[in-house]
Short mmCIF file of C-alpha atoms in Angstrom, two decimals:
data_model
loop_
_atom_site.label_atom_id
_atom_site.label_comp_id
_atom_site.label_asym_id
_atom_site.label_seq_id
_atom_site.Cartn_x
_atom_site.Cartn_y
_atom_site.Cartn_z
CA MET A 1 -38.28 -5.11 -30.83
CA SER A 2 -41.21 -7.52 -30.62
CA GLU A 3 -42.15 -9.70 -33.55
CA LYS A 4 -45.34 -7.69 -33.98
CA GLU A 5 -43.45 -4.41 -34.14
CA VAL A 6 -41.06 -5.79 -36.77
CA LYS A 7 -44.03 -7.03 -38.78
CA SER A 8 -45.66 -3.62 -38.79
CA LEU A 9 -42.34 -1.95 -39.71
CA GLU A 10 -42.02 -4.39 -42.58
CA GLU A 11 -45.46 -3.49 -43.84
CA ILE A 12 -44.65 0.21 -43.75
CA PHE A 13 -41.37 -0.54 -45.50
CA GLU A 14 -42.94 -2.59 -48.31
CA ALA A 15 -45.57 0.11 -48.79
CA ARG A 16 -42.87 2.77 -49.18
CA ILE A 17 -41.18 0.76 -51.92
CA ALA A 18 -44.52 0.11 -53.62
CA ARG A 19 -45.03 3.91 -53.70
CA ASP A 20 -41.63 4.20 -55.43
CA GLU A 21 -40.06 5.90 -52.42
CA LYS A 22 -36.31 5.37 -52.09
CA ILE A 23 -34.70 3.69 -49.11
CA GLU A 24 -31.61 5.42 -47.72
CA PRO A 25 -28.88 3.80 -45.62
CA LYS A 26 -30.00 5.01 -42.19
CA ASP A 27 -33.66 4.06 -42.75
CA TRP A 28 -34.99 1.00 -41.02
CA MET A 29 -34.93 -2.02 -43.34
CA PRO A 30 -35.64 -5.74 -42.98
CA GLU A 31 -32.49 -7.76 -42.39
CA LYS A 32 -33.19 -9.74 -45.55
CA TYR A 33 -33.29 -6.54 -47.62
CA ARG A 34 -29.91 -5.52 -46.21
CA LYS A 35 -28.34 -8.93 -46.83
CA THR A 36 -29.75 -9.30 -50.35
CA HIS A 37 -28.47 -5.85 -51.27
CA ILE A 38 -25.03 -6.50 -49.83
CA ARG A 39 -24.89 -9.70 -51.86
CA GLN A 40 -26.07 -8.21 -55.13
CA ILE A 41 -24.19 -4.89 -54.97
CA SER A 42 -20.94 -6.54 -53.91
CA GLN A 43 -21.28 -9.18 -56.63
CA HIS A 44 -21.74 -6.36 -59.08
CA ALA A 45 -18.69 -4.52 -57.73
CA HIS A 46 -16.56 -7.68 -57.84
CA SER A 47 -17.61 -8.21 -61.47
CA GLU A 48 -16.35 -4.75 -62.40
CA ILE A 49 -13.03 -5.35 -60.65
CA VAL A 50 -12.43 -8.85 -62.04
CA GLY A 51 -13.76 -7.61 -65.39
CA MET A 52 -10.66 -5.46 -65.75
CA LEU A 53 -8.44 -8.54 -66.02
CA PRO A 54 -9.47 -10.05 -69.39
CA GLU A 55 -9.14 -6.65 -71.08
CA GLY A 56 -6.03 -5.60 -69.19
CA ASN A 57 -4.48 -8.54 -71.02
CA TRP A 58 -4.58 -6.56 -74.29
CA ILE A 59 -3.66 -3.01 -73.23
CA THR A 60 0.02 -3.41 -74.06
CA ARG A 61 -0.79 -5.07 -77.39
CA ALA A 62 -3.53 -2.79 -78.71
CA PRO A 63 -3.00 -2.30 -82.47
CA SER A 64 -2.86 1.52 -82.38
CA LEU A 65 -2.49 4.39 -79.97
CA ARG A 66 -6.18 5.27 -80.49
CA ARG A 67 -7.27 1.77 -79.53
CA LYS A 68 -4.87 1.69 -76.62
CA ALA A 69 -6.09 4.99 -75.16
CA ALA A 70 -9.72 3.86 -75.49
CA LEU A 71 -9.08 0.46 -73.90
CA LEU A 72 -7.13 2.03 -71.07
CA ALA A 73 -9.97 4.49 -70.45
CA LYS A 74 -12.51 1.67 -70.49
CA VAL A 75 -10.57 -0.41 -67.98
CA GLN A 76 -10.14 2.67 -65.80
CA ASP A 77 -13.91 3.21 -65.95
CA GLU A 78 -14.42 -0.34 -64.74
CA ALA A 79 -12.20 0.34 -61.74
CA GLY A 80 -14.32 3.45 -61.13
CA HIS A 81 -17.56 1.49 -61.43
CA GLY A 82 -16.27 -1.06 -58.94
CA LEU A 83 -15.47 1.78 -56.52
CA TYR A 84 -18.90 3.46 -56.86
CA LEU A 85 -20.50 0.11 -56.14
CA TYR A 86 -18.27 -0.85 -53.22
CA ALA A 87 -19.00 2.57 -51.68
CA ALA A 88 -22.77 2.02 -52.13
CA CYS A 89 -22.43 -1.41 -50.55
CA GLU A 90 -20.47 -0.05 -47.56
CA THR A 91 -23.39 2.24 -46.65
CA LEU A 92 -25.19 -0.98 -45.59
CA GLY A 93 -22.69 -1.50 -42.79
CA VAL A 94 -20.21 -3.91 -44.36
CA SER A 95 -16.53 -2.90 -44.62
CA ARG A 96 -14.47 -2.81 -47.80
CA ASP A 97 -12.10 -5.29 -46.19
CA GLU A 98 -14.87 -7.81 -45.56
CA LEU A 99 -16.03 -7.44 -49.15
CA TYR A 100 -12.54 -8.10 -50.52
CA GLU A 101 -12.19 -11.02 -48.14
CA GLN A 102 -15.40 -12.55 -49.52
CA LEU A 103 -14.14 -12.16 -53.08
CA HIS A 104 -10.67 -13.50 -52.39
CA THR A 105 -11.86 -16.56 -50.47
CA GLY A 106 -14.42 -17.42 -53.16
CA LYS A 107 -17.35 -16.82 -50.80
CA ALA A 108 -18.70 -14.07 -53.08
CA LYS A 109 -19.38 -14.58 -56.76
CA TYR A 110 -18.68 -12.36 -59.75
CA SER A 111 -20.05 -12.54 -63.28
CA SER A 112 -19.17 -15.90 -64.85
CA ILE A 113 -18.35 -14.27 -68.20
CA PHE A 114 -14.97 -13.01 -66.94
CA ASN A 115 -13.75 -16.58 -66.56
CA TYR A 116 -13.36 -16.93 -70.31
CA PRO A 117 -9.98 -16.18 -71.94
CA THR A 118 -9.27 -13.26 -74.30
CA VAL A 119 -7.17 -14.94 -76.96
CA THR A 120 -7.23 -12.44 -79.84
CA TRP A 121 -7.61 -8.69 -80.33
CA ALA A 122 -11.12 -9.31 -81.71
CA ASP A 123 -12.11 -10.39 -78.20
CA MET A 124 -11.79 -6.73 -77.15
CA GLY A 125 -14.37 -5.92 -79.79
CA ALA A 126 -16.68 -8.79 -78.86
CA ILE A 127 -16.50 -7.99 -75.13
CA GLY A 128 -17.37 -4.33 -75.65
CA TRP A 129 -20.16 -5.13 -78.08
CA LEU A 130 -21.71 -8.20 -76.41
CA VAL A 131 -20.63 -8.27 -72.77
CA ASP A 132 -21.07 -4.54 -72.20
CA GLY A 133 -24.22 -4.68 -74.31
CA ALA A 134 -25.69 -7.35 -72.05
CA ALA A 135 -24.49 -5.44 -68.99
CA ILE A 136 -26.29 -2.28 -70.13
CA ILE A 137 -29.55 -4.20 -70.55
CA ASN A 138 -29.14 -5.51 -67.02
CA GLN A 139 -28.12 -2.17 -65.54
CA VAL A 140 -30.48 0.39 -67.03
CA PRO A 141 -33.51 -0.83 -65.01
CA LEU A 142 -31.35 -0.68 -61.86
CA CYS A 143 -31.15 3.12 -62.13
CA ASN A 144 -34.68 3.02 -60.63
CA THR A 145 -34.04 0.44 -57.95
CA SER A 146 -35.32 1.10 -54.42
CA PHE A 147 -32.02 1.50 -52.56
CA GLY A 148 -30.84 5.10 -53.08
CA PRO A 149 -27.06 4.64 -53.08
CA TYR A 150 -27.28 1.70 -55.52
CA ALA A 151 -29.59 3.61 -57.86
CA ARG A 152 -27.29 6.66 -57.84
CA ALA A 153 -24.23 4.53 -58.54
CA MET A 154 -26.04 2.87 -61.44
CA VAL A 155 -26.98 6.21 -63.00
CA ARG A 156 -23.31 7.11 -63.12
CA VAL A 157 -22.30 3.66 -64.41
CA CYS A 158 -24.91 3.69 -67.19
CA LYS A 159 -23.83 7.13 -68.41
CA GLU A 160 -20.31 5.81 -68.88
CA GLU A 161 -21.12 2.37 -70.23
CA SER A 162 -22.38 3.46 -73.62
CA PHE A 163 -18.87 4.42 -74.77
CA HIS A 164 -17.70 0.92 -73.83
CA GLN A 165 -20.16 -0.76 -76.13
CA ARG A 166 -19.59 1.64 -79.01
CA GLN A 167 -15.82 1.29 -78.91
CA GLY A 168 -16.25 -2.50 -78.97
CA TYR A 169 -18.61 -2.43 -81.93
CA GLU A 170 -16.21 -0.11 -83.77
CA ILE A 171 -13.41 -2.64 -83.28
CA MET A 172 -15.65 -5.35 -84.77
CA LEU A 173 -16.67 -3.09 -87.63
CA THR A 174 -13.04 -2.30 -88.50
CA LEU A 175 -12.10 -5.99 -88.46
CA CYS A 176 -15.11 -6.91 -90.60
CA LYS A 177 -14.14 -4.33 -93.21
CA GLY A 178 -10.53 -5.57 -93.18
CA THR A 179 -8.80 -8.58 -94.72
CA PRO A 180 -10.53 -11.99 -94.82
CA GLU A 181 -8.29 -13.07 -91.94
CA GLN A 182 -9.42 -10.10 -89.87
CA LYS A 183 -13.07 -10.80 -90.57
CA GLU A 184 -12.47 -14.45 -89.69
CA MET A 185 -11.01 -13.28 -86.38
CA ALA A 186 -14.14 -11.22 -85.67
CA GLN A 187 -16.39 -14.20 -86.48
CA ASP A 188 -14.32 -16.44 -84.23
CA ALA A 189 -14.67 -13.98 -81.35
CA LEU A 190 -18.45 -13.80 -81.86
CA ASN A 191 -18.60 -17.61 -81.91
CA ARG A 192 -16.85 -17.83 -78.56
CA TRP A 193 -18.60 -14.91 -76.77
CA TRP A 194 -22.18 -15.29 -77.98
CA TRP A 195 -23.37 -18.09 -75.69
CA PRO A 196 -21.52 -16.91 -72.57
CA SER A 197 -23.10 -13.45 -73.15
CA LEU A 198 -26.58 -15.00 -73.18
CA MET A 199 -25.75 -16.91 -70.00
CA MET A 200 -24.53 -13.71 -68.40
CA LEU A 201 -28.14 -12.53 -68.08
CA GLY A 202 -28.68 -15.26 -65.52
CA PRO A 203 -30.46 -18.60 -65.18
CA THR A 204 -33.90 -19.02 -66.77
CA ASP A 205 -36.84 -17.71 -64.77
CA ALA A 206 -37.82 -21.22 -63.75
CA GLU A 207 -34.38 -21.71 -62.14
CA SER A 208 -33.92 -18.26 -60.68
CA VAL A 209 -34.49 -18.39 -56.93
CA HIS A 210 -34.35 -14.70 -56.10
CA THR A 211 -36.53 -13.27 -58.88
CA GLU A 212 -39.83 -12.82 -57.04
CA GLN A 213 -38.40 -11.04 -53.99
CA SER A 214 -36.06 -8.97 -56.16
CA MET A 215 -38.94 -7.80 -58.34
CA LYS A 216 -40.80 -6.63 -55.25
CA TRP A 217 -37.81 -4.61 -54.07
CA LYS A 218 -37.19 -3.30 -57.59
CA LEU A 219 -33.76 -4.88 -57.59
CA LYS A 220 -35.08 -6.41 -60.74
CA ARG A 221 -37.67 -4.89 -63.02
CA LYS A 222 -37.58 -7.52 -65.74
CA THR A 223 -36.95 -11.24 -65.47
CA ASN A 224 -33.75 -12.86 -66.77
CA ASP A 225 -35.59 -14.36 -69.73
CA GLU A 226 -37.13 -11.01 -70.70
CA LEU A 227 -33.72 -9.34 -70.54
CA ARG A 228 -32.18 -12.13 -72.60
CA GLN A 229 -34.84 -11.82 -75.28
CA GLN A 230 -34.32 -8.04 -75.40
CA PHE A 231 -30.57 -8.57 -75.80
CA ILE A 232 -31.00 -11.07 -78.64
CA ASP A 233 -33.57 -8.91 -80.44
CA GLN A 234 -31.33 -5.88 -80.44
CA THR A 235 -28.05 -7.69 -81.14
CA VAL A 236 -28.98 -9.84 -84.14
CA PRO A 237 -29.51 -6.84 -86.48
CA GLN A 238 -26.16 -5.44 -85.30
CA ALA A 239 -24.47 -8.71 -86.31
CA ASP A 240 -26.16 -8.41 -89.72
CA ILE A 241 -24.60 -4.97 -90.22
CA LEU A 242 -21.19 -6.47 -89.45
CA GLY A 243 -21.89 -9.30 -91.90
CA LEU A 244 -21.27 -11.87 -89.16
CA THR A 245 -23.25 -15.02 -88.41
CA ILE A 246 -24.65 -15.67 -84.94
CA PRO A 247 -23.49 -19.19 -83.99
CA ASP A 248 -26.99 -20.55 -83.43
CA PRO A 249 -28.60 -22.66 -86.19
CA ASP A 250 -31.99 -22.36 -84.44
CA LEU A 251 -31.99 -18.57 -84.44
CA LYS A 252 -34.98 -17.40 -86.44
CA TRP A 253 -37.24 -14.34 -86.61
CA ASN A 254 -40.70 -15.17 -85.34
CA GLU A 255 -43.27 -13.05 -87.15
CA GLU A 256 -45.98 -14.00 -84.67
CA THR A 257 -44.23 -13.05 -81.45
CA GLY A 258 -42.19 -10.21 -82.94
CA HIS A 259 -39.07 -11.71 -81.38
CA TYR A 260 -36.22 -14.00 -82.38
CA ASP A 261 -36.52 -17.66 -81.41
CA PHE A 262 -33.21 -19.11 -80.33
CA GLY A 263 -31.58 -22.42 -79.53
CA GLU A 264 -31.02 -24.24 -76.26
CA ILE A 265 -28.48 -22.69 -73.88
CA ASP A 266 -25.94 -25.09 -72.37
CA TRP A 267 -26.75 -24.45 -68.71
CA ASP A 268 -24.37 -27.19 -67.57
CA GLU A 269 -21.54 -25.07 -68.87
CA PHE A 270 -22.92 -22.04 -67.02
CA TRP A 271 -23.12 -23.84 -63.67
CA GLN A 272 -19.68 -25.37 -64.18
CA VAL A 273 -18.19 -21.90 -64.63
CA VAL A 274 -20.18 -20.46 -61.69
CA LYS A 275 -18.90 -23.28 -59.48
CA GLY A 276 -15.30 -22.41 -60.33
CA HIS A 277 -14.54 -24.80 -63.20
CA GLY A 278 -14.44 -22.27 -66.05
CA PRO A 279 -11.33 -21.90 -68.22
CA CYS A 280 -9.87 -18.99 -66.21
CA ASN A 281 -11.45 -18.97 -62.71
CA LYS A 282 -8.18 -19.84 -60.96
CA GLU A 283 -6.09 -17.48 -63.07
CA ARG A 284 -8.46 -14.54 -62.46
CA MET A 285 -8.55 -15.05 -58.70
CA LYS A 286 -4.79 -15.48 -58.52
CA ALA A 287 -4.21 -12.23 -60.42
CA ARG A 288 -6.66 -10.40 -58.17
CA VAL A 289 -5.27 -11.78 -54.89
CA ASP A 290 -1.67 -11.17 -56.03
CA ALA A 291 -2.47 -7.55 -56.87
CA TRP A 292 -4.05 -7.05 -53.46
CA GLU A 293 -1.30 -8.77 -51.48
CA ASN A 294 1.57 -7.27 -53.40
CA GLY A 295 0.07 -3.83 -52.86
CA ALA A 296 -0.18 -4.27 -49.08
CA TRP A 297 3.15 -2.58 -48.35
CA VAL A 298 2.11 0.47 -50.37
CA ARG A 299 -1.15 0.80 -48.42
CA ASP A 300 0.70 0.39 -45.12
CA ALA A 301 3.35 2.94 -46.10
CA ALA A 302 0.71 5.49 -47.13
CA MET A 303 -1.07 5.02 -43.80
CA ALA A 304 2.16 5.32 -41.82
CA TYR A 305 3.04 8.51 -43.71
CA ALA A 306 -0.44 9.98 -43.09
CA GLU A 307 -0.16 9.24 -39.39
CA LYS A 308 3.30 10.81 -39.20
CA GLN A 309 2.07 13.97 -40.93
CA GLU A 310 -0.90 14.13 -38.58
CA GLY A 311 1.45 13.76 -35.59
CA LYS A 312 3.63 16.61 -36.87
CA LYS A 313 0.61 18.85 -37.30
CA LEU A 314 -0.51 18.21 -33.73
CA LYS A 315 3.00 18.97 -32.42
CA ASP A 316 3.08 22.30 -34.30
CA VAL A 317 -0.24 23.28 -32.78
CA GLY A 318 0.81 22.18 -29.28
CA MET W 1 1.70 -4.86 -36.88
CA THR W 2 -2.04 -4.39 -36.50
CA LYS W 3 -3.83 -3.85 -39.75
CA LYS W 4 -4.93 -0.28 -40.35
CA ASN W 5 -7.37 0.39 -43.15
CA TRP W 6 -7.55 3.63 -45.05
CA PRO W 7 -10.40 5.73 -43.65
CA LEU W 8 -13.55 6.60 -45.60
CA TRP W 9 -13.99 10.07 -47.13
CA GLU W 10 -17.04 11.80 -48.54
CA VAL W 11 -16.60 13.62 -51.84
CA PHE W 12 -18.37 16.84 -52.82
CA VAL W 13 -17.99 18.27 -56.33
CA ARG W 14 -18.89 21.66 -57.78
CA SER W 15 -19.84 20.87 -61.36
CA LYS W 16 -19.35 24.45 -62.53
CA ASN W 17 -18.89 27.88 -61.05
CA GLY W 18 -22.16 29.32 -59.89
CA LEU W 19 -23.40 25.96 -58.58
CA GLU W 20 -22.94 24.54 -55.08
CA HIS W 21 -20.80 21.54 -54.19
CA ARG W 22 -22.92 18.42 -54.25
CA HIS W 23 -22.32 15.04 -52.62
CA PHE W 24 -20.96 12.68 -55.30
CA GLY W 25 -20.00 9.61 -53.31
CA SER W 26 -17.27 8.28 -51.09
CA LEU W 27 -13.89 6.59 -51.26
CA HIS W 28 -11.01 5.35 -49.13
CA ALA W 29 -7.71 7.23 -48.83
CA ALA W 30 -4.83 7.43 -46.37
CA ASP W 31 -4.98 11.22 -46.03
CA ALA W 32 -6.75 14.32 -47.35
CA GLU W 33 -4.32 14.88 -50.20
CA MET W 34 -4.75 11.33 -51.46
CA ALA W 35 -8.52 11.62 -51.02
CA LEU W 36 -8.50 14.65 -53.33
CA GLU W 37 -6.38 12.87 -55.94
CA ASN W 38 -8.54 9.74 -55.81
CA ALA W 39 -11.72 11.81 -55.97
CA ARG W 40 -10.44 13.44 -59.14
CA ASP W 41 -9.80 10.01 -60.72
CA VAL W 42 -12.98 8.33 -59.49
CA TYR W 43 -15.55 11.12 -59.83
CA THR W 44 -14.33 13.60 -62.47
CA ARG W 45 -13.04 11.55 -65.41
CA ARG W 46 -15.39 13.37 -67.81
CA ASN W 47 -15.26 17.03 -66.81
CA GLU W 48 -17.86 16.58 -64.08
CA GLY W 49 -16.28 19.20 -61.86
CA VAL W 50 -14.22 22.33 -61.32
CA SER W 51 -13.78 22.04 -57.56
CA ILE W 52 -13.67 19.16 -55.07
CA TRP W 53 -14.15 19.02 -51.31
CA VAL W 54 -13.27 15.92 -49.30
CA VAL W 55 -14.13 15.36 -45.68
CA GLU W 56 -13.47 12.31 -43.58
CA SER W 57 -16.81 10.55 -43.11
CA LYS W 58 -16.40 10.28 -39.34
CA HIS W 59 -16.57 14.08 -39.09
CA ILE W 60 -20.09 14.21 -40.50
CA THR W 61 -22.93 14.26 -37.98
CA ALA W 62 -26.15 13.08 -39.54
CA SER W 63 -29.72 13.29 -38.31
CA ASN W 64 -31.48 10.02 -37.68
CA PRO W 65 -34.56 9.10 -39.74
CA GLU W 66 -36.22 7.98 -36.50
CA ASP W 67 -36.23 11.61 -35.37
CA ASN W 68 -37.81 12.86 -38.59
CA GLY W 69 -41.14 13.40 -36.86
CA GLU W 70 -39.94 15.87 -34.27
CA LEU W 71 -37.41 17.44 -36.63
CA PHE W 72 -39.49 18.05 -39.71
CA GLU W 73 -43.18 17.69 -38.96
CA PRO W 74 -43.51 20.96 -37.00
CA ALA W 75 -43.00 22.79 -40.30
CA GLN W 76 -46.06 21.15 -41.84
CA ASP W 77 -48.72 23.11 -39.92
CA LYS W 78 -47.08 26.50 -40.36
CA VAL W 79 -48.79 27.43 -43.57
CA TYR W 80 -48.48 31.14 -42.67
CA ARG W 81 -44.83 30.84 -43.73
CA HIS W 82 -45.96 30.61 -47.34
CA PRO W 83 -47.06 33.62 -49.43
CA THR W 84 -50.30 31.99 -50.59
CA PHE W 85 -51.60 31.98 -46.98
CA TYR W 86 -52.41 35.70 -47.24
CA ASP W 87 -55.61 36.84 -48.98
CA LEU W 88 -55.17 39.95 -51.06
CA PRO W 89 -57.58 41.55 -53.56
CA ASP W 90 -56.86 40.77 -57.21
CA GLU W 91 -56.29 44.47 -57.97
CA VAL W 92 -53.02 44.36 -56.06
CA LYS W 93 -50.33 43.73 -58.64
CA HIS W 94 -46.69 42.69 -58.38
CA MET W 95 -46.90 41.17 -54.91
#
């Protein structure tokens, strides 16, 4: 294709997106659109898969059968969300194996929040309430994104995510109504998860390199700072109901703007964790790679069995 | 041993009797039986279906968007296929 032809195809393509038309896998698309989508969708999928690890840590120690069943169902949902997203990503012509390879070698990123440890049961409450709460804010606009398979996967994910946040908030509520020690545990979890949750919504707009292009492709409909403000505005009153204090001395309702003002985010910490120096980066990747490698013989055996059955069928026919 | 990956399957789910099977998504599985079991876990955790079809993706032949012109445009100028093309007097009822 000549440069001129590509240029005119690009114009038609951008116009389709501007008209809110969806792009499907076999449609022509600019190489940059394909690459950006592979990067974002796979990052999202990896986050779901790695996100199972901090919570998996507490399944065997959940305080009641009710809590255990709910946590198990939530972690299973996350596996499901990862699978929807990997499948959407594969429609762009990348294989599942390549995607795993990128995760396991550290070439692909996942959400930095999952590199923090889950040290008490209250962390299960704080994760559901804050981390899933922030995730929902991020994900709801993606239900309208331009790439069909991604949008469809997000619709399914969003439908399921609401239970995750509610079960987390219920855990917090129960702890806050419990003994002083239990309430203290809930406060401690909020103290540790608050700032990483704010960071989870991404670097500030000034630092975010992909925002402009992503807005055009509807991969983003609001900027990171807008999403963060929305998260803070809706979460602070929820903390009030719990009777917990947000660990930010500068947090204050601003009558003029109709939003909460908040303190400085420690972006050095964020970049440290992104670059692999968070408290649990190594542990998470080791658990993930071990699970994949130790499962290799099962995958091979299942394949060998399937091939043998197929061979038998062919012989019967012959 | 050369590495063999589980093939890709497309999943179709009937959400309730009376409705058609609809494409829900895809997944990897070693064989059809496993594809069905995985489809049940991945796509019907909340009563989304009463029946599942799985078909290996490589068996699906799809039209190419580049051919959309010759495939679908010929239908556009055949307005006589629609009931409103025909002029009838208002007195004619139930037609």
